[in-house]
Every structure is written in C-alpha cells, then in structure tokens.
Amino acid sequence: MKYLRLFGAFLRASIVGEAAYRINFFIQLFESLLSLGISLAGLAVIFSHADTLGGWRPDEVLALVGVYFLVGGVIGLVIQPGMEQLIESVRNGTLDFTLTKPEDAQFIVSIRRVEIWKLMDIVLGLGVLAAALVRLGQEIGVLQAAEFVGMLLAGAVIIYSFWLILATLSFWFVRVENILVIFQSMYEAGRWPVSLYPGWLRYGLTFIVPVAFATTVPAEALTGRLGWETMLGAVAMALVLLVVSRVFWRAGLRRYSGASA
Amino acid sequence: MTPPVVHIRDLRKVYVVSQQQAGARAALQGLIHRRKVEVPAVDGISFDVAAGEIVGFLGPNGAGKTTTLKILSGLLHPTSGEATVLGYAPWKRERSFLRQMTLVMGQRNQLIWDIPAINSFELNRVIYRIPVEDYRRTVAELTDLLDLGPLLHKPVRNLSLGERMKCEIAAALLHRPKVVFLDEPTIGLDVTMQRRIRSFIADYKRRFEATILLTSHYMTDVETLSRRVVVIHHGRLLFDGDLSILVRKFTSHKTIVVQLGDCQADLSSYGDVVSCEDGRTTLRVPKAETAHVTERLLADLPVIDLLVEDPPIEEVIERVFAQGAQ
Amino acid sequence: MKAMVELYIQQFKTTLTMMFQYRASLLIWMIGQVLEPLVYLIVWSVVSASSGGSVGSYTTADFAAYYIILMVVNQVTYTWIMYEFEYRIREGGFSFALLKPVHPIHSDIADNVSSKVITLPVMILIAAGLGVVFHASISPAPWAVAMFIPVLLLAFLVRFLLEWTLAQAAFWTTRVGAINQLYFVLMLFLAGQIAPLTLLPSPLQAAAAVLPFRWLISFPVELLLGRLSPGETLVGLGAQVAWLVVSIVLMRIVWRAGLRTYTAVGA
C-alpha cells in the first residue's frame, strides 16, 4: 500500500514534468499509432505471401504483437527510464540522495522515473490483443486466462530483474548504457515467435537475453501452445532472477559505498 | 581617437518564457493553453570598451552578464539596441570576426573529453588557420605561462578542474584573439589556481594588447585585474567607472582601528565597536565624520597606533547590489 | 581549399583517436545494426521456405544476400547525428561550435567517417560469416560492382545531409526523440528494410520511388544483387543526384532558420 502511494507520487511528478512538453503527447500518440501501423502493415505484407509463419496463424501473430506492445509499453513506462537514471546517478554520484531516503532504495530507483506517454503503448497493446482474440474466435477459459496473466507477470519480472542486473553492473563498470542498447535491439526480435529463429539465436533470446519469456511465452499461453514444462520454467526463471538481481543490487551498493567513502 | 573595440548602446534582450503552474491538473491544462511571459534579461545597457582595456563586469546571478557576453560573441541575437565588436555585428558571425575573438565559459568545456588537450589544440590550429610557426610559438608561450607541460598529453577527463581550466583557456587563446570574453574563468578553482589564472590574464593582455571583458564572482579577480568596472543588476546598468570611485561612492562608512594596549576603555561614544582583540579596537564610523572622530580619539586617549581603512570590497559590492535591488 | 583539406585531415586524426576510445561502444552499436536485418532475413527465409522456396522473385538464398548486403549498406550510411545534435543543444556544447569560424557540419562528417573506418571491417567480416551460414550468394555484373561504389557514396552523402537537416529540429523543440523515431519508421518501410520493395503493395512502391528513402538503402542493395538493369541504375543515380541537390538546399535553409531561432532563445 505504502509502495503504491509512492508510485503514485512519482507518477504525478512525471505528469507535471512531461506536460511541459505538450508536443510530445501528440507526437507519442502519433508515433505509437504509426509504430503499430507499421507492425500490422509488416504482418500484412508477410501474410500476403504466406498463410502461416512457422506454424503461427496470422491472428496468433497478431496476439503476439499485442503482447509485444503491452510488455514494451511496461518496459518503456517504468523499467527502462528508472534503470537509465540509475546508471546515470551512479556515475555522477546523485544516487547518494536516493540512498539517504528512508525507503527501500531498490524500490525507489525502480519506479522513480515514469515516462507516462508510454501508457499509450500499453493501451494499444491491450487493444490489439483484444482484437486478435475476437478474430481468433476462440473460447478463453478461466484457466487459460490465468495462465496468460501468470506468464505475463513472470515475463515482466524476468525483464525487470534482467534490466536491474544490467544496470547494477554500473557499480563496477563506468559505461554500461551500451549494454542496454543491446537489449533494445534484442527486444525487437521478440516481435516474432522465437520458434522461427535458428537454434543459437533462439537459445540466446531465451536464456541470455530473456526476451522470449516476455513475449512469445505469454502469447503461447493465450494460443494454447504452452506446455506445463515451459510454464514451470518461466516461473522458476522469474523467481531465480528476482533473487539474483536483489543479491546483485546489494553487492553493488556495498561496492558503491565502499568506493565513494 | 581609435573607435571602441566593444560598443553597446541601449542593448536589450528579452526572452519569451512559457509559464508552468504547479500541480498535475494545471500541468494538464497547460497542454492546451499556456501563458507566455516576457522576461527582459538585458534591459537597455550602454557602455564602450576601448582597445587594450580590461573591464570587470559585475552583477549578481541573473543580472544579465552572461547574456551580454553571449550577445557580444555572436551566440545571441539582441532584441533591440546596438552592439558591435571590432566594428562587426557579432550575431552575423562573420568568419573574420570569429577569428579575432574568443569566449571562455568557466562552467562549460570545449576540449574533447576523452583525448589529450593537444589534439584539441591541433584541431583549433586548422580551424582558425593558424600558421604552423605561430602555432608552435603560441603553444610554447602558453605552456610556459600556464605551466601546461605535463598536462597536454593526458586525456582531458583525467585532469583536475584547475588543470582543465588552464587547458581550456589556452585552447581559446591559440589564435591570439584581440577580444577576449571571460565568463567566470576562475569559478570553482582553489585560491592558488585563481591567482595563477589572474596573473596569466594580466600577462596575456600586456603581451598581446588584447581587450578583455571579464565576469567573476570573486572580487579579487576584478580588483587585481581591472581598474574599470561595469556593474549591472536586473539587466540595467548601475555603475560604470573606476573601481576606486565605485568604492568611494558606495562606501558610507570607514573602519578605524585604534590600538590602546587593552580593551578596558568604552569607545562606543566614538562609533560602532565591531570588535576588540589584543587591545586593538575596530570602529565603524560614517565616512563624513572620519576626520573628526580620528581627531577626538587622538586627543582623548593614549593611542599607540591608529589606522583608517576602507571596508572590504565584497562588502561594498554587496551594498551596490542591495541598492540596485531597491 | 587547402585549408579545408587540412581541416578534414586533422578532424580525421582527432576523431579516429576519439573513436578508438569508444571502440567497445561502437561494436555494441553494431549488434543492433546486425540484428535487425537478421530478424527480417530469418522471417523471410521462413516464409520463403514454407511457400516452396521463393517469394515473388526472391529465393531463400536471395533473401539472405539481400539482407546481408543491406546490413553493410546501412552500416556505411547510418548516422547518429539526430541524437548528437539534441545532446549538444541541451548541454550547451553547441555554443562552442558556433564560436568557431568553420561550419559545424565538417566535423560531423569527419566524425562519422572515422567511426566507419573502425567498424566497417568488422561489419564486412560479420557479413561474410552470415553469408556462409545462410548460403547467400551474389553474381553481379562487373559494371554493377563498379557503379556500387559511387552509388553507395551518394547514398551516404544524401542520408547524412537529410539526417543532419532533420537533427536541427532540436533548435525548435527540446525533445526530438519522437521525430527521430517517425523518421526511422519511414526508413524501415520505404527504404526496403522490412521487405524488399518489390514485395510491397504497389502504392507503397510508388511512394518509395518519389521519396528519398529508397535511394539511400534499397537501391544500392538491389544494384549489388544484380537486380537492376543499366537503365534502372542510371535512373536511380539521377534520383540520388537530384536528392543530393535538394538535401543541400534544404540543409542550408533549415540551418539558417535554425540559427536564427537558436540565437533568439538563448544558448
């Protein structure tokens, strides 16, 4: 509850901050729509030449695009801005201000920056997802819906922990923002079912940069492709990464206070 | 008579700022409509600087000093009024003008961060088309004057603030500009480094007969470098003239230090007692009464020694600013 | 003229030293340059394989060759000036460039070229490796290979000038990220990155012909693939030259207007 209130405060601050750049609201709206349009147009081009893509029907890939936008929106809304600022504040020492606040520092650095306009991607993602489900005309049982939400949550936790680990590297290395660039290009690959990719790339997108868990796996849950092994794997991966990232963060903080003292 | 190097008449620079209200609701309303406000940063100032002169440019934060310097170096277009430097209109940024002037900003750096300063120097050599001979000589001279020797070949990011500032200044002067605008060149530096930079500026002016306009927060910079000061506040000119006149004009009091041997005597009838240590009493006395009070002190008391002083320059400037604010 | 040559030589030396310091970042940036075309390569290969080995006039191996050459062409022509400009104006570094008696575009060109000197050999190695993995092969006519160099150079110049012009949006708005992304999205579609242009619906192909994007990427790629006739190549070259003229004029107009704005609102 207390955490929710804190998040609300940061959200309000970012609304005030962003409103100064009113043109960005309209540009982001335009940009999100355009980006989605291009995505859909891309699918249209591909499916004008083929009936299925690696065994996925058009509306199933559409559902995947919805998930891709939804998760991308969450990353852009809060995960990425916070982690980028974390790296910046480790470098210029402003992390001190955060560490002196009487709250859990990991929580604060994770939510303190919110790019509100990215909410648009989340809304659009949900819209696309809904449209895809209607077009699939498939009955979604309670169990399947729960599986989907569960996988989505697991994916979000995995992505968050992964970003936190990367950002925490900045306690040891000065320039890590480049690693974040790698993630962004890897995430692009999550627009498509990972089963398309040759083995080495599929492996990389699952275990090295865990994009697959955030996009393909939830979409698989929704389209009834998911086996219980993958489901357990995703949950286990989420828990393990969450713990590992916490340990990493602690070690980083020890290093930070040791180095600056 | 030669025309002034810097010439400013009724110079005005007005910024249009959109206002933002506090609170999320007001911010969202701002998406649709917002208020524009005109803020005059420089509000009708006039002064000239003659060739070879050093002028100290004073004023509290936000007085319009940096804006004026930016107009003079061609980074800002004035809203109205005249400003010429070496006969050029700076904002046209003609190349022949740019080759003859420089602007040093103490809080920003032009040197490339990750490589040694000497590489940036070399780049400036070709940018300013400095003949190789001249370049070598100038680098040697500047190295000597600023003690740059070991610094030039280290990556700039590894230099201390003071070392970096020395390299910044050298880089800005390689083309031997006739006009030098220095915006807070000593900010954040320790006292030794400040003194070093000050004496360098004096040397540079003497050697190259440059015209220098200097802003600084540190009065010592201005005191040692320039006889003439221009004081602005809220974009308006408060004073232009000799530093000693400024001091005289804005000094309402003098300080008298009387040595009596002990601190027993009550001197409050002579003036405000500021302090008494080791038998030395410091009195603050209205300027007009200085002579009279001194006479009385000498007549009434067993004075061992007596000293009449002006108050410290910082105090004077503070008073100038305070009066300007009214 | 001599002074200009000297300026460029010195700029190259300086920025090479600098870029060498950033080599790790440069290589990391390349991962994105490789991965994006690679994803489309794979998607189209899958589509091609599932529809009997070809889509339109492209076989599976053609798709591989198309996207591998595209990687290299994109590497040669891309710029990061739109981010750089915004940063410069935000942090005030731009003022120093204005104080100098030289147009700032020269140092930007030198920067760009020297970063390419460092990264291009790596990119060519990667391209060769991927060529082997995906069984790509090309057999262009000798004249096409000869024309590829000037065409690539023109593509670089036009793209550089257009992006440099676009980057100046930073003079008017403090956040240009959105504008940049709009541009990249157009690039993705109309320069042949999402699919070879001949696989797009015909209205889009028509749009691509009149807009600059196609001449920046897909035209050089198609030339080296051996898909263009000499006549088509000349038409493309003409389009590139025309866009070069347009982009120079545009750059000058926008630059002048941008400077007026910049010097009005403050550095």
PDB file of N, CA, C and O in Angstrom, chain A residues 15-51:
ATOM      1  N   ILE A  15       3.921  13.360 -14.570  1.00  0.00           N
ATOM      2  CA  ILE A  15       2.881  14.005 -15.382  1.00  0.00           C
ATOM      3  C   ILE A  15       3.165  15.495 -15.457  1.00  0.00           C
ATOM      4  O   ILE A  15       3.131  16.098 -16.516  1.00  0.00           O
ATOM      5  N   VAL A  16       3.498  16.082 -14.314  1.00  0.00           N
ATOM      6  CA  VAL A  16       3.799  17.513 -14.295  1.00  0.00           C
ATOM      7  C   VAL A  16       5.007  17.807 -15.179  1.00  0.00           C
ATOM      8  O   VAL A  16       5.010  18.739 -15.975  1.00  0.00           O
ATOM      9  N   GLY A  17       6.045  16.972 -15.041  1.00  0.00           N
ATOM     10  CA  GLY A  17       7.261  17.201 -15.815  1.00  0.00           C
ATOM     11  C   GLY A  17       7.034  17.090 -17.305  1.00  0.00           C
ATOM     12  O   GLY A  17       7.502  17.910 -18.080  1.00  0.00           O
ATOM     13  N   GLU A  18       6.267  16.074 -17.686  1.00  0.00           N
ATOM     14  CA  GLU A  18       6.068  15.821 -19.107  1.00  0.00           C
ATOM     15  C   GLU A  18       5.145  16.846 -19.752  1.00  0.00           C
ATOM     16  O   GLU A  18       5.276  17.160 -20.928  1.00  0.00           O
ATOM     17  N   ALA A  19       4.187  17.343 -18.958  1.00  0.00           N
ATOM     18  CA  ALA A  19       3.195  18.242 -19.531  1.00  0.00           C
ATOM     19  C   ALA A  19       3.841  19.500 -20.084  1.00  0.00           C
ATOM     20  O   ALA A  19       3.277  20.176 -20.936  1.00  0.00           O
ATOM     21  N   ALA A  20       5.051  19.805 -19.590  1.00  0.00           N
ATOM     22  CA  ALA A  20       5.754  20.968 -20.114  1.00  0.00           C
ATOM     23  C   ALA A  20       6.092  20.776 -21.586  1.00  0.00           C
ATOM     24  O   ALA A  20       6.302  21.725 -22.315  1.00  0.00           O
ATOM     25  N   TYR A  21       6.148  19.533 -21.996  1.00  0.00           N
ATOM     26  CA  TYR A  21       6.490  19.248 -23.393  1.00  0.00           C
ATOM     27  C   TYR A  21       5.249  18.720 -24.086  1.00  0.00           C
ATOM     28  O   TYR A  21       5.172  17.572 -24.473  1.00  0.00           O
ATOM     29  N   ARG A  22       4.255  19.593 -24.236  1.00  0.00           N
ATOM     30  CA  ARG A  22       2.953  19.111 -24.682  1.00  0.00           C
ATOM     31  C   ARG A  22       3.035  18.459 -26.057  1.00  0.00           C
ATOM     32  O   ARG A  22       2.285  17.559 -26.369  1.00  0.00           O
ATOM     33  N   ILE A  23       3.981  18.942 -26.872  1.00  0.00           N
ATOM     34  CA  ILE A  23       4.033  18.395 -28.216  1.00  0.00           C
ATOM     35  C   ILE A  23       4.352  16.906 -28.159  1.00  0.00           C
ATOM     36  O   ILE A  23       3.918  16.127 -29.010  1.00  0.00           O
ATOM     37  N   ASN A  24       5.078  16.499 -27.107  1.00  0.00           N
ATOM     38  CA  ASN A  24       5.438  15.087 -27.004  1.00  0.00           C
ATOM     39  C   ASN A  24       4.230  14.172 -26.842  1.00  0.00           C
ATOM     40  O   ASN A  24       4.258  13.026 -27.269  1.00  0.00           O
ATOM     41  N   PHE A  25       3.181  14.704 -26.222  1.00  0.00           N
ATOM     42  CA  PHE A  25       1.976  13.907 -26.068  1.00  0.00           C
ATOM     43  C   PHE A  25       1.432  13.530 -27.446  1.00  0.00           C
ATOM     44  O   PHE A  25       1.182  12.365 -27.740  1.00  0.00           O
ATOM     45  N   PHE A  26       1.293  14.523 -28.288  1.00  0.00           N
ATOM     46  CA  PHE A  26       0.725  14.273 -29.606  1.00  0.00           C
ATOM     47  C   PHE A  26       1.685  13.468 -30.475  1.00  0.00           C
ATOM     48  O   PHE A  26       1.279  12.587 -31.214  1.00  0.00           O
ATOM     49  N   ILE A  27       2.972  13.788 -30.333  1.00  0.00           N
ATOM     50  CA  ILE A  27       3.933  13.048 -31.141  1.00  0.00           C
ATOM     51  C   ILE A  27       3.974  11.588 -30.725  1.00  0.00           C
ATOM     52  O   ILE A  27       4.013  10.695 -31.559  1.00  0.00           O
ATOM     53  N   GLN A  28       3.917  11.371 -29.395  1.00  0.00           N
ATOM     54  CA  GLN A  28       3.936   9.977 -28.934  1.00  0.00           C
ATOM     55  C   GLN A  28       2.695   9.224 -29.407  1.00  0.00           C
ATOM     56  O   GLN A  28       2.775   8.071 -29.818  1.00  0.00           O
ATOM     57  N   LEU A  29       1.550   9.912 -29.377  1.00  0.00           N
ATOM     58  CA  LEU A  29       0.321   9.301 -29.862  1.00  0.00           C
ATOM     59  C   LEU A  29       0.493   8.910 -31.321  1.00  0.00           C
ATOM     60  O   LEU A  29       0.242   7.771 -31.734  1.00  0.00           O
ATOM     61  N   PHE A  30       0.967   9.858 -32.077  1.00  0.00           N
ATOM     62  CA  PHE A  30       1.200   9.656 -33.498  1.00  0.00           C
ATOM     63  C   PHE A  30       2.206   8.530 -33.723  1.00  0.00           C
ATOM     64  O   PHE A  30       1.996   7.618 -34.522  1.00  0.00           O
ATOM     65  N   GLU A  31       3.283   8.596 -32.933  1.00  0.00           N
ATOM     66  CA  GLU A  31       4.372   7.634 -33.081  1.00  0.00           C
ATOM     67  C   GLU A  31       3.930   6.218 -32.718  1.00  0.00           C
ATOM     68  O   GLU A  31       4.244   5.263 -33.439  1.00  0.00           O
ATOM     69  N   SER A  32       3.178   6.098 -31.617  1.00  0.00           N
ATOM     70  CA  SER A  32       2.710   4.774 -31.212  1.00  0.00           C
ATOM     71  C   SER A  32       1.795   4.189 -32.273  1.00  0.00           C
ATOM     72  O   SER A  32       1.906   3.016 -32.631  1.00  0.00           O
ATOM     73  N   LEU A  33       0.866   5.034 -32.762  1.00  0.00           N
ATOM     74  CA  LEU A  33      -0.049   4.562 -33.790  1.00  0.00           C
ATOM     75  C   LEU A  33       0.719   4.159 -35.041  1.00  0.00           C
ATOM     76  O   LEU A  33       0.462   3.129 -35.653  1.00  0.00           O
ATOM     77  N   LEU A  34       1.703   4.983 -35.378  1.00  0.00           N
ATOM     78  CA  LEU A  34       2.495   4.721 -36.573  1.00  0.00           C
ATOM     79  C   LEU A  34       3.264   3.417 -36.418  1.00  0.00           C
ATOM     80  O   LEU A  34       3.298   2.572 -37.312  1.00  0.00           O
ATOM     81  N   SER A  35       3.873   3.271 -35.237  1.00  0.00           N
ATOM     82  CA  SER A  35       4.674   2.091 -34.978  1.00  0.00           C
ATOM     83  C   SER A  35       3.812   0.837 -35.060  1.00  0.00           C
ATOM     84  O   SER A  35       4.194  -0.181 -35.650  1.00  0.00           O
ATOM     85  N   LEU A  36       2.612   0.945 -34.473  1.00  0.00           N
ATOM     86  CA  LEU A  36       1.687  -0.176 -34.541  1.00  0.00           C
ATOM     87  C   LEU A  36       1.254  -0.414 -35.987  1.00  0.00           C
ATOM     88  O   LEU A  36       1.221  -1.551 -36.470  1.00  0.00           O
ATOM     89  N   GLY A  37       0.963   0.679 -36.679  1.00  0.00           N
ATOM     90  CA  GLY A  37       0.550   0.578 -38.079  1.00  0.00           C
ATOM     91  C   GLY A  37       1.594  -0.137 -38.916  1.00  0.00           C
ATOM     92  O   GLY A  37       1.283  -1.024 -39.715  1.00  0.00           O
ATOM     93  N   ILE A  38       2.844   0.233 -38.688  1.00  0.00           N
ATOM     94  CA  ILE A  38       3.931  -0.386 -39.438  1.00  0.00           C
ATOM     95  C   ILE A  38       4.026  -1.873 -39.109  1.00  0.00           C
ATOM     96  O   ILE A  38       4.224  -2.714 -39.966  1.00  0.00           O
ATOM     97  N   SER A  39       3.846  -2.166 -37.808  1.00  0.00           N
ATOM     98  CA  SER A  39       3.892  -3.560 -37.377  1.00  0.00           C
ATOM     99  C   SER A  39       2.814  -4.364 -38.098  1.00  0.00           C
ATOM    100  O   SER A  39       3.061  -5.454 -38.632  1.00  0.00           O
ATOM    101  N   LEU A  40       1.596  -3.806 -38.092  1.00  0.00           N
ATOM    102  CA  LEU A  40       0.486  -4.508 -38.728  1.00  0.00           C
ATOM    103  C   LEU A  40       0.698  -4.592 -40.234  1.00  0.00           C
ATOM    104  O   LEU A  40       0.456  -5.632 -40.859  1.00  0.00           O
ATOM    105  N   ALA A  41       1.197  -3.497 -40.815  1.00  0.00           N
ATOM    106  CA  ALA A  41       1.440  -3.496 -42.251  1.00  0.00           C
ATOM    107  C   ALA A  41       2.499  -4.537 -42.603  1.00  0.00           C
ATOM    108  O   ALA A  41       2.402  -5.227 -43.622  1.00  0.00           O
ATOM    109  N   GLY A  42       3.500  -4.647 -41.730  1.00  0.00           N
ATOM    110  CA  GLY A  42       4.542  -5.652 -41.938  1.00  0.00           C
ATOM    111  C   GLY A  42       3.941  -7.052 -41.967  1.00  0.00           C
ATOM    112  O   GLY A  42       4.244  -7.865 -42.842  1.00  0.00           O
ATOM    113  N   LEU A  43       3.049  -7.307 -40.970  1.00  0.00           N
ATOM    114  CA  LEU A  43       2.367  -8.601 -40.947  1.00  0.00           C
ATOM    115  C   LEU A  43       1.568  -8.807 -42.230  1.00  0.00           C
ATOM    116  O   LEU A  43       1.575  -9.890 -42.831  1.00  0.00           O
ATOM    117  N   ALA A  44       0.884  -7.729 -42.657  1.00  0.00           N
ATOM    118  CA  ALA A  44       0.060  -7.827 -43.864  1.00  0.00           C
ATOM    119  C   ALA A  44       0.924  -8.208 -45.061  1.00  0.00           C
ATOM    120  O   ALA A  44       0.549  -9.064 -45.868  1.00  0.00           O
ATOM    121  N   VAL A  45       2.085  -7.573 -45.161  1.00  0.00           N
ATOM    122  CA  VAL A  45       2.980  -7.874 -46.282  1.00  0.00           C
ATOM    123  C   VAL A  45       3.394  -9.342 -46.239  1.00  0.00           C
ATOM    124  O   VAL A  45       3.312 -10.066 -47.231  1.00  0.00           O
ATOM    125  N   ILE A  46       3.804  -9.773 -45.050  1.00  0.00           N
ATOM    126  CA  ILE A  46       4.292 -11.146 -44.936  1.00  0.00           C
ATOM    127  C   ILE A  46       3.177 -12.149 -45.205  1.00  0.00           C
ATOM    128  O   ILE A  46       3.354 -13.112 -45.958  1.00  0.00           O
ATOM    129  N   PHE A  47       1.992 -11.885 -44.631  1.00  0.00           N
ATOM    130  CA  PHE A  47       0.916 -12.857 -44.816  1.00  0.00           C
ATOM    131  C   PHE A  47       0.222 -12.714 -46.173  1.00  0.00           C
ATOM    132  O   PHE A  47      -0.644 -13.506 -46.511  1.00  0.00           O
ATOM    133  N   SER A  48       0.614 -11.717 -46.942  1.00  0.00           N
ATOM    134  CA  SER A  48       0.140 -11.688 -48.321  1.00  0.00           C
ATOM    135  C   SER A  48       0.945 -12.671 -49.173  1.00  0.00           C
ATOM    136  O   SER A  48       0.578 -12.995 -50.286  1.00  0.00           O
ATOM    137  N   HIS A  49       2.072 -13.131 -48.607  1.00  0.00           N
ATOM    138  CA  HIS A  49       2.897 -14.089 -49.328  1.00  0.00           C
ATOM    139  C   HIS A  49       2.895 -15.470 -48.681  1.00  0.00           C
ATOM    140  O   HIS A  49       3.528 -16.380 -49.190  1.00  0.00           O
ATOM    141  N   ALA A  50       2.280 -15.590 -47.505  1.00  0.00           N
ATOM    142  CA  ALA A  50       2.287 -16.883 -46.819  1.00  0.00           C
ATOM    143  C   ALA A  50       1.035 -17.014 -45.960  1.00  0.00           C
ATOM    144  O   ALA A  50       0.445 -16.008 -45.550  1.00  0.00           O
ATOM    145  N   ASP A  51       0.610 -18.238 -45.677  1.00  0.00           N
ATOM    146  CA  ASP A  51      -0.594 -18.453 -44.872  1.00  0.00           C
ATOM    147  C   ASP A  51      -0.280 -18.539 -43.386  1.00  0.00           C
ATOM    148  O   ASP A  51      -1.046 -18.084 -42.553  1.00  0.00           O
TER     149      ASP A  51
END
